[in-house]
Amino acid sequence: MDGARSRLLGLAILALVLAGLPLTFTNSFWYDVAIHSGISAIVCVGLNLLIGYAGQISLGHAAFFGIGAYASAILTGSWRWPAELALLAGLALSGGLALLVARPILALRGHYLAMATLGLGIIVSILLNQEIRLTGGPDGMPVPGLVLFGFPVRGPLVWYALVAVSLFIVTLLALHLVDSPIGRALRAVHGSELAARACGVDSTRLKVLVFVLSAMIASYAGSLFAHFSGWLTPAEAEFMRSIEFVTMVVLGGMASTFGAIVGAVVLTALPQFLTVFHDYEHVVLGLALVLGMIFLPRGVVPELARRLGWRAL
Amino acid sequence: MSLLEVQHLAKSFGGVRALDGVSFSLDAGRVHALIGPNGAGKTTLFNLITGMLAPTSGRIFFRGQEVTGLPPEALAALGIARTFQNLQVFLDMTVRENVLVGCHLRLERRLHACLLRTPSLRRAEREARERADRLLRELGLDRYAEARADSLPYGALKRLEIARALAAEPVLLLLDEPAAGCNERETAEIGELLRSVARGGPTVLLVEHDMRLVMNLAEHILVLDHGRLLAEGPPERIRRDPQVIEAYLGRHGQVTDGVAQG
Ligand SMILES: Nc1ncnc2c1ncn2[C@@H]1O[C@H](COP(=O)(O)OP(=O)(O)O)[C@@H](O)[C@H]1O
Ligand SMILES: [Mg+2]
């Protein structure tokens, strides 16, 4: 199957699943789980571009998620900005910060980005806890409801639709990117960085680009999350959240966009249904990562695709 | 004016002087060959010209502009392409995709176009694909277009490297032992191929141990030995140069034929 056709097939299946899912929901709890899963999936589709294609790890993506969330919370709450503008401000802030961090770091080559993002995540987390006047500190702060272009986003079904459409669009953009000259160049860098550069591929610039893009996608998801939950605490921007995102991508299968979605849904939804796990959430997470690496080293979706003889997406 | 000029170029690895003050210039539009025994510094010279290594001292000019110390991608953008002695193929990509990466600089690659798959991107991609397929046909690789590169036999991979370099439509093409490890028939094929490539336009600098290939193709030969330029000139003169015979070719008794091993 060639790129365009398998992309269309994948997107068609995603659209059907997203549209059909609410038919199986029996109460608002299901919507709640689905919306949280969708928001994580948006982050993971972006993060997978970085981990799976640019070959770089971010241990601080929850920070960008948190920046988006708090930008929306503070700007719409205390400053009375329209939600669209607050969301854009979050995107700009996350993107700008990502650019600032990545440009010098990625020029060094090697795996310094993981350390830099780890540091960034810790700093952001501390600031969110300390700036009590702005963020309410560890207790958190309220977030006004979302009004988009004059329409209030209210009720589980409307929220579900917004998250589903967002996830679909982010997935579409990610698949386009992977199958574009930029995506090809990134895969080439993975194969032989020297040869790719000899072909004119500016590998540093591309890695920075993907990192900034993935940070902005996380920020967008954070903004949605803040408005949806109505109450925001710094826990959403913590280190463990960053690790969760990475685990979702790795479990679903690196360099597989649909794998990232599956990983996000499984690791968000599972703990909700298996409440016995609640106290051992991190143990389960670690176990999932270890077992996944052992039994499905390529991740769930690429492994299935290989066994079925499909091209991984 | 010469296309490429190298002045007093030197490169040391720890105590090893891989290149020891080399100066020469290459005229545009001709086929130049660089010969010399293994370890003479030929690949190191390629790595310096393409920005993969920084020289210890010396300067490099391309089209009159100093390019010393520029990164590989910048030199590629100026029109320098190369192949690698030890294959550097993108093994987990298809053969066509390998060639498309060679076209990278000519493609629509702005972020918004890639994310949205704009009409301009689709058009550029379609044209690039046609060009890639034409190149694959010319190099006899068309039946592998959809295959992953790691499924190809060695000789085909050698040709794929050439196809990828040609895809960039370079001004200067550096070929590092394109026929190494190939049998006699494959070597002859590559000779034919390079002849038609050279007719098409780029200035070629060819590193090769197969003397028949070199003497047939090159209009100008540079001889490198222990990091120094031993001799340079047209093939007839190099063939008769006593120093060259002594240092390199003479050991095999045969100057005009066969493969000179370092
Ligand atoms: N990256 C490197 N590190 C250390 N020594 C090197 C490196 N590259 C080349 N050399 C040394 O430089 C000398 C020239 O090597 P090379 O340029 O590969 O020669 P040739 O291509 O003519 O066979 C050799 O002695 C080789 O061992
Ligand atoms: Mg060599």
Coordinates of C-alpha atoms and ligand atoms in Angstrom, one line a residue, chain B residues 13 16 18 37-44 85, ligand 1:
Chain B
F13 CA 44.2 12.8 13.4
V16 CA 48.6 10.9 11.9
A18 CA 46.2 12.3 6.8
P37 CA 47.3 3.9 -2.3
N38 CA 45.0 3.1 0.6
G39 CA 45.6 5.5 3.5
A40 CA 46.9 8.2 1.1
G41 CA 44.2 10.6 2.4
K42 CA 41.7 10.6 -0.5
T43 CA 38.6 10.1 1.6
T44 CA 39.9 12.6 4.1
Q85 CA 33.3 4.7 0.0
Ligands
LIG1 N1 38.3 9.7 11.4 C1 39.6 9.3 11.4 N2 40.3 9.2 12.6 C2 41.5 8.8 12.7 N3 42.3 8.6 11.6 C3 41.7 8.7 10.4 C4 40.4 9.1 10.2 N4 40.1 9.1 8.9 C5 41.2 8.8 8.3 N5 42.2 8.5 9.2 C6 43.6 8.1 8.8 O1 44.0 9.1 7.8 C7 44.8 8.4 6.9 C8 44.1 8.6 5.5 O2 42.9 7.9 5.4 P1 41.9 8.0 4.2 O3 41.7 9.4 3.9 O4 40.7 7.2 4.5 O5 42.7 7.4 3.0 P2 42.3 6.8 1.6 O6 40.8 7.2 1.4 O7 43.2 7.4 0.6 O8 42.4 5.3 1.7 C9 44.8 6.9 7.2 O9 46.1 6.7 7.9 C10 43.7 6.8 8.2 O10 43.9 5.8 9.1

